[in-house]
Amino acid sequence: MAKIRVLIVGGTGHTGSSVAVVALIRPASIEKPAVRALQEQGVEIREGDLEESEEDLVKALAEIDVVISCVGAPQQQCQIPLANAAKKAGVKRFVPCGFYNGGSSSRRHVAAGSEVVYNHIKRLWLPYTFIDVGWWYQLAFPRLPSGRIDYAVLNATNEIIGGGTVPSAITDLRNIGRYVAKIIADERTLNRMVFAYDTLMTQNQIYDLLEELSKEKIDRNYVPDEALYARGAVVRQSIQENPNDRHQLHLLYLVEYQLSWGVRGDNNPEYAKYLGYLLSKELYPDFEPTSFRDYLESVINGSAKHPYAS
Amino acid sequence: MAKIRVLIVGGTGHTGSSVAVVALIRPASIEKPAVRALQEQGVEIREGDLEESEEDLVKALAEIDVVISCVGAPQQQCQIPLANAAKKAGVKRFVPCGFYNGGSSSRRHVAAGSEVVYNHIKRLWLPYTFIDVGWWYQLAFPRLPSGRIDYAVLNATNEIIGGGTVPSAITDLRNIGRYVAKIIADERTLNRMVFAYDTLMTQNQIYDLLEELSKEKIDRNYVPDEALYARGAVVRQSIQENPNDRHQLHLLYLVEYQLSWGVRGDNNPEYAKYLGYLLSKELYPDFEPTSFRDYLESVINGSAKHPYAS
């Protein structure tokens, strides 16, 4: 098979850093350490900006087979000129920013703008693959009372949604690049949605496993479904009053994600399949995911990394 | 195979009359001639109303395997309580009002409310099949200068969009029931979208064929794409000023359909396939559609029916 030329947009972010070949970098960012690190790994850097002219974007996409967009949730709309340019440049597969857990259901809530982008891609008749992933291993575990894993914990509220019995798909952040590399080279995934995940666990199972491995008794802060809906209503009200309050918008993401995976149970391969997704487990039965037990052991022994560490 | 019990909602309309087994009829309509005609054909009639309580709707759906909704474009939202009840009643397949040509693309424009219904169905995890169809044979031909086929012509403007060269899928209205009967008994179509059509033709090909069969020279009223976009803008403006003007809403449907099949070329099996549809031609290669030539001959010899005749 001829080598596939892949262009990454937003390749210096947290999802993007694990998949990169050619990176489109804004002139203003070209001197950033993260960009230099990409170059040192042999990644070709192309200067370009999603806000420049379509003509320049088409040039930046010359001879690119696959475009993978890893722009942030607030930059969803910037993908529209990128998709237009990709269509003109003859790109063979466009992977918009997705990588949501729970697939299209949580996407509708967490990043409504992305639905507009997905529909725009379909209007263009631009070949695509939409990739969603399970919740990250790196975000799926609570803090320990001893504090010894605080270095790796993002959210220390130790909230368990409902009774903690809803199964939810989880994925090692470090595997996303491996999945994406397989998916973009696979004809079966062209013009399809793919849901990639490593394993399926309930919150209770996760807490039990971490207790077993750490020999510590973990605080379990149960949050009834109703309390979560009420929290969502308060945040929405606050956003209605101050639509640009980034802190509240972030809280809305969190609560919508919790409702999606913790209450509705959207973040589930069976539901993804019902929605029309192909599943990584069925596409790549030989893929060996990192085990969550191994990952938690690395957290306890101090060798894990905070997911937003650079 | 056990007999599949199908409930039709809106079965007295023009799409509905060709597919019927059990029909849900509003008490106010129970004495209508169309309902009596259904009964005479052996169709079981159940009294029910989409606006009644969910509990009553669940009862009306008892022991129904498949619900087919044929409500009109303005009644899309009424399908939400119906879908809720279908989920509770354990319905095995829900077919919402679809039957649009050009699939989801024109659906977004012609009946935006239906997208809300489709998303609601997916949120419920209710088994579904979404069916779209080609433009009707019965609407796809122009009038003849002699006037002898005016009895069967719905739109006598003889407009040809652009250069008349965009291929568009067409379907004999009388075949829709045959397609639906196959689709709802087919496991392959569960939780999928299906595009059913009989043949693919450009407007020029249709005019040429009718000229050949009638031996008349037909007026061809070419409408440039730009004129159609401009017409759409005028209609939208008018609706913005009077949101309930039914005449303007109808004009908007017409212009959006023309843009969809005549300009963008959405009403095309290749595009439907890209969007994720299964195609009737691939599912049922042995299905013999009525030929459009035969249909036009019946129009010329006076034996066709106006599509909205009861």
XYZ file of C-alpha atoms in Angstrom:
620
model
C 0.000 0.000 0.000
C 1.276 3.466 -0.896
C 2.019 5.689 2.069
C -1.019 7.729 3.117
C -0.256 11.415 3.568
C -2.083 12.673 6.632
C -2.463 16.297 7.649
C -3.202 17.071 11.286
C -4.891 20.319 12.259
C -4.516 21.183 15.928
C -1.850 18.513 16.375
C -0.304 20.094 19.451
C -3.356 19.543 21.660
C -3.922 16.606 23.957
C -5.788 14.366 21.555
C -3.716 15.433 18.557
C -0.262 14.680 19.901
C -0.717 10.940 19.541
C -1.448 11.033 15.780
C 0.757 13.135 13.507
C 2.410 13.152 10.124
C 2.063 16.587 8.510
C 0.853 19.335 10.831
C -0.865 22.581 9.871
C 0.365 25.225 12.300
C -0.654 28.870 12.606
C 2.227 31.258 11.869
C 1.842 32.669 15.386
C 2.458 29.230 16.900
C 5.321 28.137 14.727
C 7.940 28.812 17.429
C 6.095 26.973 20.214
C 7.983 24.162 21.955
C 5.200 21.699 21.094
C 5.700 22.448 17.402
C 9.451 21.993 17.706
C 8.804 18.682 19.447
C 6.690 17.581 16.471
C 9.469 18.569 14.091
C 11.995 16.610 16.115
C 9.747 13.570 15.707
C 10.011 14.009 11.932
C 6.644 15.638 11.394
C 6.467 17.974 8.423
C 5.182 21.404 9.475
C 3.062 23.477 7.111
C 2.211 27.045 8.002
C -1.448 27.835 7.685
C -4.433 29.283 9.447
C -8.068 28.221 9.315
C -8.969 31.889 8.981
C -6.866 32.505 5.877
C -8.312 32.488 2.349
C -9.810 29.311 0.947
C -7.260 29.452 -1.864
C -4.362 29.363 0.611
C -5.999 26.537 2.525
C -6.423 24.530 -0.674
C -2.681 25.013 -1.296
C -1.844 23.878 2.237
C -3.806 20.689 1.558
C -1.958 19.836 -1.657
C -1.296 16.091 -2.000
C -2.852 15.325 1.383
C -4.925 12.120 1.502
C -6.402 12.415 4.977
C -7.145 15.471 7.095
C -7.547 14.934 10.831
C -8.893 17.887 12.723
C -8.148 18.121 16.430
C -9.388 21.654 17.022
C -10.927 22.380 20.414
C -14.621 22.309 21.223
C -15.012 26.110 20.903
C -13.342 26.149 17.439
C -15.778 23.733 15.761
C -17.006 26.275 13.224
C -13.462 26.860 11.902
C -13.704 23.428 10.353
C -16.224 24.633 7.764
C -13.700 26.546 5.601
C -11.279 23.642 6.161
C -13.849 21.148 4.843
C -14.603 23.387 1.836
C -10.886 23.535 1.035
C -10.491 19.776 1.548
C -13.264 19.123 -0.981
C -11.548 21.375 -3.541
C -8.123 19.852 -2.855
C -9.481 16.344 -3.446
C -8.798 15.091 0.079
C -9.820 11.417 0.243
C -10.925 11.347 3.860
C -11.808 14.090 6.315
C -11.865 13.312 10.035
C -13.473 16.238 11.840
C -12.900 16.915 15.490
C -14.940 14.258 17.192
C -13.447 11.988 19.789
C -16.500 12.418 22.019
C -17.611 9.665 24.267
C -21.135 8.397 23.888
C -21.038 9.268 20.237
C -23.501 11.527 18.549
C -25.765 11.649 21.560
C -23.369 13.472 23.876
C -21.932 15.344 20.914
C -25.281 17.023 20.456
C -25.056 18.334 24.007
C -21.385 18.829 24.596
C -20.468 20.386 21.281
C -23.596 21.361 19.412
C -21.459 23.218 16.851
C -19.919 19.963 15.718
C -23.293 18.731 14.415
C -23.343 21.719 12.070
C -19.877 20.756 10.850
C -20.863 17.099 10.331
C -23.927 18.143 8.321
C -21.825 20.551 6.281
C -19.380 17.756 5.405
C -22.284 15.618 4.190
C -23.679 18.468 2.119
C -20.272 18.744 0.424
C -20.235 15.001 -0.349
C -16.747 15.028 1.200
C -15.476 11.542 2.127
C -15.317 11.331 5.910
C -14.866 9.193 8.981
C -16.397 10.337 12.266
C -14.500 8.888 15.223
C -15.789 8.860 18.781
C -14.021 7.298 21.733
C -14.741 6.098 25.240
C -14.124 8.337 28.233
C -10.402 8.506 28.983
C -8.795 6.104 31.482
C -6.957 9.216 32.619
C -10.193 10.873 33.782
C -12.132 7.846 34.983
C -10.778 7.222 38.498
C -11.222 8.985 41.852
C -8.685 10.328 44.300
C -7.384 8.223 47.180
C -7.758 9.463 50.775
C -3.961 9.308 51.246
C -3.502 11.864 48.473
C -0.718 9.820 46.911
C -2.310 9.776 43.442
C -3.388 13.423 43.456
C -0.589 14.175 40.954
C -2.582 12.282 38.299
C -6.170 13.108 39.311
C -8.048 15.725 37.315
C -11.370 15.692 39.128
C -11.133 15.021 42.854
C -14.867 15.239 43.629
C -15.203 11.442 43.752
C -18.739 11.745 42.410
C -20.577 8.547 41.587
C -23.581 9.145 39.358
C -26.823 7.476 40.440
C -25.979 4.087 41.920
C -22.706 3.755 39.995
C -24.081 0.793 38.049
C -24.213 2.156 34.487
C -21.550 0.556 32.252
C -19.479 3.084 30.377
C -16.784 2.657 27.719
C -13.284 3.827 28.670
C -10.180 4.274 26.564
C -6.538 4.881 27.334
C -5.793 8.319 25.902
C -2.495 6.919 24.636
C -4.372 4.385 22.487
C -6.413 6.938 20.559
C -3.584 7.520 18.099
C -3.219 3.768 17.556
C -6.942 3.469 16.818
C -6.938 6.473 14.511
C -3.952 5.129 12.573
C -5.847 1.889 11.912
C -9.157 3.574 11.152
C -7.851 6.051 8.566
C -6.130 3.286 6.593
C -9.261 1.102 6.534
C -11.650 1.176 3.557
C -14.448 -0.247 5.738
C -14.562 2.936 7.779
C -14.934 5.326 4.839
C -18.115 7.419 5.202
C -18.887 5.670 8.485
C -18.861 6.493 12.186
C -16.485 4.497 14.382
C -16.583 4.068 18.142
C -13.214 3.124 19.637
C -12.843 2.029 23.243
C -10.720 -0.273 25.363
C -13.101 -1.642 27.967
C -16.535 -1.252 29.546
C -16.866 -0.647 33.301
C -19.296 0.774 35.844
C -18.130 3.387 38.326
C -18.575 0.890 41.170
C -16.281 -1.562 39.374
C -13.666 1.170 38.944
C -13.793 2.170 42.622
C -13.636 -1.492 43.698
C -10.609 -2.096 41.488
C -8.760 0.968 42.765
C -9.527 -0.046 46.376
C -8.197 -3.531 45.708
C -4.990 -2.223 44.135
C -4.351 0.614 46.636
C -5.591 -1.126 49.789
C -7.327 2.163 50.662
C -11.013 2.728 51.337
C -12.270 5.377 48.912
C -14.901 8.040 49.692
C -17.925 7.523 47.446
C -19.914 10.680 46.885
C -23.183 9.463 45.340
C -25.018 12.058 43.237
C -28.639 11.164 42.451
C -29.762 11.580 38.824
C -32.202 14.300 39.888
C -29.422 16.322 41.526
C -27.457 16.155 38.282
C -30.425 17.322 36.204
C -30.927 20.163 38.697
C -27.237 21.107 38.450
C -27.594 21.205 34.659
C -30.609 23.513 34.928
C -28.691 25.940 37.162
C -25.721 26.027 34.784
C -27.961 26.556 31.752
C -29.722 29.410 33.510
C -26.392 30.995 34.321
C -25.237 30.662 30.699
C -28.457 32.203 29.469
C -27.586 35.254 31.560
C -23.892 35.293 30.584
C -23.486 33.392 27.296
C -19.696 33.848 27.236
C -18.918 32.717 30.773
C -16.261 30.133 29.989
C -16.280 28.669 33.472
C -20.025 27.952 33.252
C -19.623 26.567 29.731
C -17.003 24.194 31.086
C -19.355 23.154 33.891
C -22.038 22.519 31.278
C -19.693 20.183 29.372
C -19.001 18.299 32.596
C -22.622 17.909 33.599
C -23.713 16.942 30.081
C -20.987 14.308 29.945
C -22.072 12.975 33.349
C -25.704 12.789 32.236
C -24.641 11.076 29.019
C -22.413 8.328 30.410
C -23.676 8.175 33.993
C -27.455 8.524 33.644
C -28.532 7.768 30.075
C -25.800 5.217 29.468
C -25.034 6.569 25.977
C -21.337 5.753 26.249
C -21.904 2.127 25.436
C -20.857 0.107 22.389
C -24.295 -1.496 22.022
C -25.916 1.909 21.841
C -23.207 3.154 19.471
C -23.932 0.182 17.225
C -27.658 0.956 17.281
C -26.737 4.512 16.186
C -24.860 3.086 13.204
C -21.289 3.131 14.516
C -18.740 0.491 13.611
C -16.972 -0.757 16.757
C -13.201 -0.891 17.167
C -13.524 -4.302 18.852
C -15.277 -5.769 15.811
C -13.056 -4.034 13.249
C -9.782 -4.906 15.003
C -10.259 -8.008 17.138
C -6.483 -8.408 17.423
C -5.913 -4.938 18.853
C -4.647 -5.322 22.400
C -5.712 -2.385 24.523
C -3.761 -1.361 27.593
C -5.566 -2.897 30.560
C -7.197 -0.482 32.970
C -5.771 -2.485 35.888
C -2.237 -1.931 34.534
C -2.975 1.723 34.049
C -4.248 2.139 37.629
C -1.150 0.330 38.912
C 0.996 2.870 37.099
C -1.042 5.637 38.734
C -0.447 4.135 42.179
C 3.249 3.501 41.653
C 3.721 7.109 40.569
C 4.648 6.557 36.935
C 1.456 7.841 35.288
C 1.147 11.307 33.772
C -1.485 13.965 34.394
C -3.556 13.969 31.165
C -3.103 17.701 30.610
C 0.609 17.746 31.394
C 2.530 18.813 28.283
C -42.250 -16.503 9.572
C -44.946 -15.368 12.000
C -47.244 -12.683 10.664
C -45.959 -9.204 11.460
C -48.591 -6.951 12.984
C -48.245 -3.491 11.512
C -49.984 -0.376 12.752
C -50.386 2.525 10.331
C -50.822 6.066 11.618
C -52.206 8.474 9.039
C -53.158 5.600 6.762
C -55.805 7.523 4.868
C -53.354 9.962 3.287
C -51.741 9.607 -0.111
C -48.589 7.780 0.938
C -50.377 5.756 3.611
C -53.111 4.233 1.508
C -50.741 1.812 -0.193
C -49.530 0.175 3.066
C -52.072 -0.877 5.657
C -52.838 -3.584 8.152
C -54.054 -2.046 11.415
C -54.874 1.652 11.255
C -54.949 4.121 14.135
C -57.766 6.563 13.397
C -58.873 9.646 15.337
C -62.377 9.294 16.740
C -63.404 12.363 14.723
C -62.387 10.634 11.480
C -63.861 7.232 12.148
C -66.860 7.807 9.859
C -64.836 9.095 6.917
C -65.283 7.232 3.605
C -61.525 6.602 3.442
C -61.691 4.787 6.781
C -64.665 2.713 5.617
C -62.693 1.855 2.496
C -59.841 0.602 4.665
C -62.255 -1.514 6.689
C -63.709 -2.977 3.507
C -60.181 -4.025 2.562
C -59.969 -5.960 5.823
C -57.914 -3.445 7.740
C -58.457 -3.465 11.497
C -59.331 0.019 12.749
C -58.235 1.172 16.203
C -59.523 4.424 17.592
C -56.793 6.650 18.900
C -55.364 10.117 18.780
C -51.751 11.249 18.935
C -52.856 13.926 21.383
C -54.408 11.523 23.898
C -52.574 10.316 27.018
C -49.447 8.255 26.679
C -51.162 5.471 28.605
C -53.942 5.269 26.023
C -51.438 5.342 23.178
C -49.506 2.479 24.776
C -52.780 0.489 24.899
C -53.509 1.271 21.245
C -50.090 -0.159 20.373
C -50.615 -3.457 22.203
C -49.164 -6.426 20.314
C -48.067 -4.267 17.399
C -44.702 -5.216 15.891
C -44.216 -2.352 13.489
C -45.549 1.207 13.567
C -45.576 3.115 10.289
C -46.294 6.792 10.602
C -47.676 8.596 7.579
C -48.569 11.895 9.252
C -48.243 15.024 7.145
C -45.267 17.362 7.086
C -46.854 19.865 9.520
C -47.662 17.095 12.077
C -44.087 15.870 12.536
C -43.951 16.764 16.236
C -46.998 14.580 17.010
C -44.736 11.607 16.428
C -42.820 12.287 19.640
C -45.536 11.029 22.011
C -46.168 8.188 19.553
C -42.502 7.162 19.689
C -42.514 7.360 23.515
C -45.557 5.087 23.607
C -44.030 2.717 21.048
C -40.931 2.341 23.219
C -43.087 1.489 26.258
C -45.284 -0.888 24.269
C -42.225 -2.817 23.046
C -42.748 -2.041 19.364
C -40.023 -3.816 17.394
C -39.682 -1.290 14.591
C -40.790 2.303 14.252
C -40.982 3.863 10.799
C -41.470 7.608 11.218
C -42.929 9.751 8.513
C -40.123 10.007 6.027
C -40.622 9.197 2.393
C -38.672 12.295 1.342
C -36.701 12.317 -1.828
C -33.033 13.116 -1.607
C -32.934 11.631 1.829
C -31.757 13.451 4.895
C -30.460 16.370 2.894
C -33.816 17.582 1.611
C -35.463 16.418 4.832
C -33.462 19.035 6.703
C -34.948 21.723 4.471
C -38.383 20.458 3.618
C -39.376 19.167 7.038
C -36.943 20.398 9.636
C -39.274 19.090 12.354
C -38.667 15.535 11.226
C -34.982 15.774 12.196
C -36.094 16.455 15.753
C -38.273 13.340 15.611
C -35.472 11.188 14.209
C -33.102 12.354 16.956
C -35.763 11.711 19.571
C -36.200 8.136 18.321
C -32.449 7.583 18.646
C -32.412 9.026 22.147
C -35.114 6.493 23.093
C -33.057 3.605 21.667
C -36.262 2.667 19.803
C -35.668 0.244 16.909
C -36.346 2.097 13.676
C -36.149 2.165 9.918
C -36.024 5.509 8.140
C -37.367 5.214 4.598
C -36.900 7.810 1.894
C -38.060 7.496 -1.674
C -37.438 9.017 -5.069
C -39.642 11.804 -6.391
C -42.977 10.405 -7.556
C -43.493 9.384 -11.195
C -46.851 11.076 -10.739
C -45.201 14.480 -10.201
C -42.229 14.175 -12.508
C -43.634 15.000 -15.955
C -44.754 18.249 -17.651
C -47.995 19.147 -19.366
C -48.478 18.694 -23.113
C -49.416 21.680 -25.298
C -52.612 19.871 -26.428
C -53.823 19.776 -22.818
C -54.846 16.147 -23.152
C -52.916 15.019 -20.075
C -53.902 17.980 -17.879
C -56.190 15.638 -15.923
C -53.094 13.971 -14.425
C -50.691 16.925 -14.177
C -50.130 18.510 -10.784
C -47.654 21.224 -11.705
C -48.132 22.706 -15.153
C -45.267 25.215 -15.041
C -43.027 22.971 -17.170
C -39.985 24.267 -15.299
C -36.640 22.659 -16.045
C -34.051 23.393 -13.387
C -30.659 24.569 -14.631
C -29.861 22.737 -17.855
C -32.102 19.768 -17.027
C -29.070 17.483 -16.841
C -29.059 16.470 -13.156
C -30.068 12.809 -12.671
C -32.808 12.357 -10.099
C -34.380 9.208 -8.642
C -38.069 8.667 -9.377
C -40.545 6.184 -7.939
C -44.039 5.117 -8.871
C -46.200 6.180 -5.940
C -48.017 2.846 -6.262
C -44.753 0.990 -5.580
C -44.041 2.655 -2.250
C -46.281 0.209 -0.397
C -44.550 -2.732 -2.094
C -41.169 -1.398 -1.022
C -42.322 -0.698 2.529
C -43.790 -4.206 2.849
C -40.393 -5.694 1.927
C -38.380 -3.294 4.062
C -40.306 -3.778 7.311
C -39.965 -7.556 7.105
C -36.205 -7.386 6.482
C -33.725 -7.728 9.373
C -31.024 -6.018 7.303
C -32.933 -2.751 7.398
C -33.375 -2.609 11.193
C -31.855 0.610 12.586
C -30.869 1.683 9.084
C -31.948 4.242 6.518
C -33.280 2.900 3.205
C -33.621 4.754 -0.078
C -36.217 3.201 -2.406
C -36.583 4.293 -6.017
C -37.514 2.843 -9.380
C -35.269 4.625 -11.855
C -32.867 7.525 -12.320
C -33.550 10.162 -14.990
C -32.699 13.759 -15.867
C -35.454 16.242 -16.651
C -34.260 16.398 -20.276
C -34.622 12.629 -20.555
C -38.153 12.801 -19.145
C -39.192 15.540 -21.586
C -37.607 13.668 -24.489
C -39.448 10.482 -23.554
C -42.807 12.223 -23.240
C -42.254 13.959 -26.608
C -41.444 10.625 -28.205
C -44.553 8.945 -26.773
C -46.975 11.840 -27.353
C -45.569 13.104 -30.657
C -45.980 16.618 -29.269
C -43.308 19.301 -28.890
C -43.217 20.328 -25.224
C -42.535 23.861 -23.935
C -39.360 23.866 -21.848
C -39.209 26.645 -19.331
C -35.582 26.681 -18.169
C -35.019 28.191 -14.718
C -31.379 29.051 -13.936
C -30.052 27.899 -10.541
C -29.604 31.532 -9.497
C -33.265 32.315 -10.196
C -34.257 29.398 -7.966
C -32.022 30.568 -5.128
C -33.511 34.052 -5.507
C -37.037 32.616 -5.427
C -36.146 30.776 -2.214
C -34.857 33.984 -0.646
C -38.094 35.821 -1.455
C -40.219 33.032 0.007
C -38.099 32.874 3.177
C -38.411 36.608 3.601
C -42.161 36.376 3.256
C -42.341 33.535 5.826
C -40.209 35.531 8.241
C -42.863 38.243 8.065
C -45.830 35.821 8.242
C -44.637 32.550 9.795
C -48.038 30.863 9.436
C -48.714 31.685 5.787
C -49.482 28.182 4.536
C -49.290 29.161 0.884
C -45.739 30.500 1.336
C -44.751 27.430 3.373
C -45.950 25.269 0.498
C -43.924 27.357 -1.964
C -40.909 26.888 0.291
C -41.319 23.087 0.159
C -41.482 23.282 -3.624
C -38.414 25.454 -4.040
C -36.405 23.440 -1.503
C -37.284 20.234 -3.317
C -36.284 21.803 -6.647
C -32.955 22.956 -5.203
C -32.400 19.517 -3.704
C -33.086 17.336 -6.742
C -32.553 19.854 -9.522
C -29.524 21.852 -8.400
C -27.615 19.957 -5.706
C -28.470 16.533 -7.099
C -29.217 15.100 -3.636
C -31.926 12.789 -4.934
C -29.426 10.286 -6.181
C -28.725 6.738 -4.980
C -24.958 7.287 -4.969
C -25.338 10.248 -2.664
C -27.836 8.360 -0.507
C -25.298 5.550 -0.187
C -22.602 8.026 0.851
C -25.026 9.263 3.529
C -25.337 5.713 4.856
C -28.571 4.599 3.185
C -29.175 1.061 2.019
C -30.543 1.048 -1.542
C -33.698 -0.783 -2.606
C -31.952 -1.906 -5.807
C -29.200 -3.628 -3.827
C -31.511 -5.062 -1.168
C -34.092 -6.381 -3.641
C -32.441 -6.978 -7.015
C -35.451 -9.054 -8.127
C -37.978 -6.303 -7.481
C -39.451 -5.263 -10.811
C -40.474 -1.614 -10.708
C -43.159 -0.264 -12.999
C -41.371 1.326 -15.954
C -41.666 5.081 -16.298
C -42.346 4.628 -20.025
C -45.344 2.417 -19.241
C -46.542 4.920 -16.701
C -46.304 7.825 -19.173
C -48.185 5.748 -21.766
C -50.995 5.290 -19.255
C -51.012 9.048 -18.728
C -51.313 9.665 -22.464
C -53.999 7.032 -23.038
C -56.072 8.551 -20.231
C -55.949 5.714 -17.743
C -53.653 7.305 -15.115
C -54.931 8.886 -11.924
C -54.190 12.318 -10.517
C -51.916 11.622 -7.510
C -54.134 13.532 -5.094
C -57.422 12.083 -6.359
C -59.049 10.081 -3.556
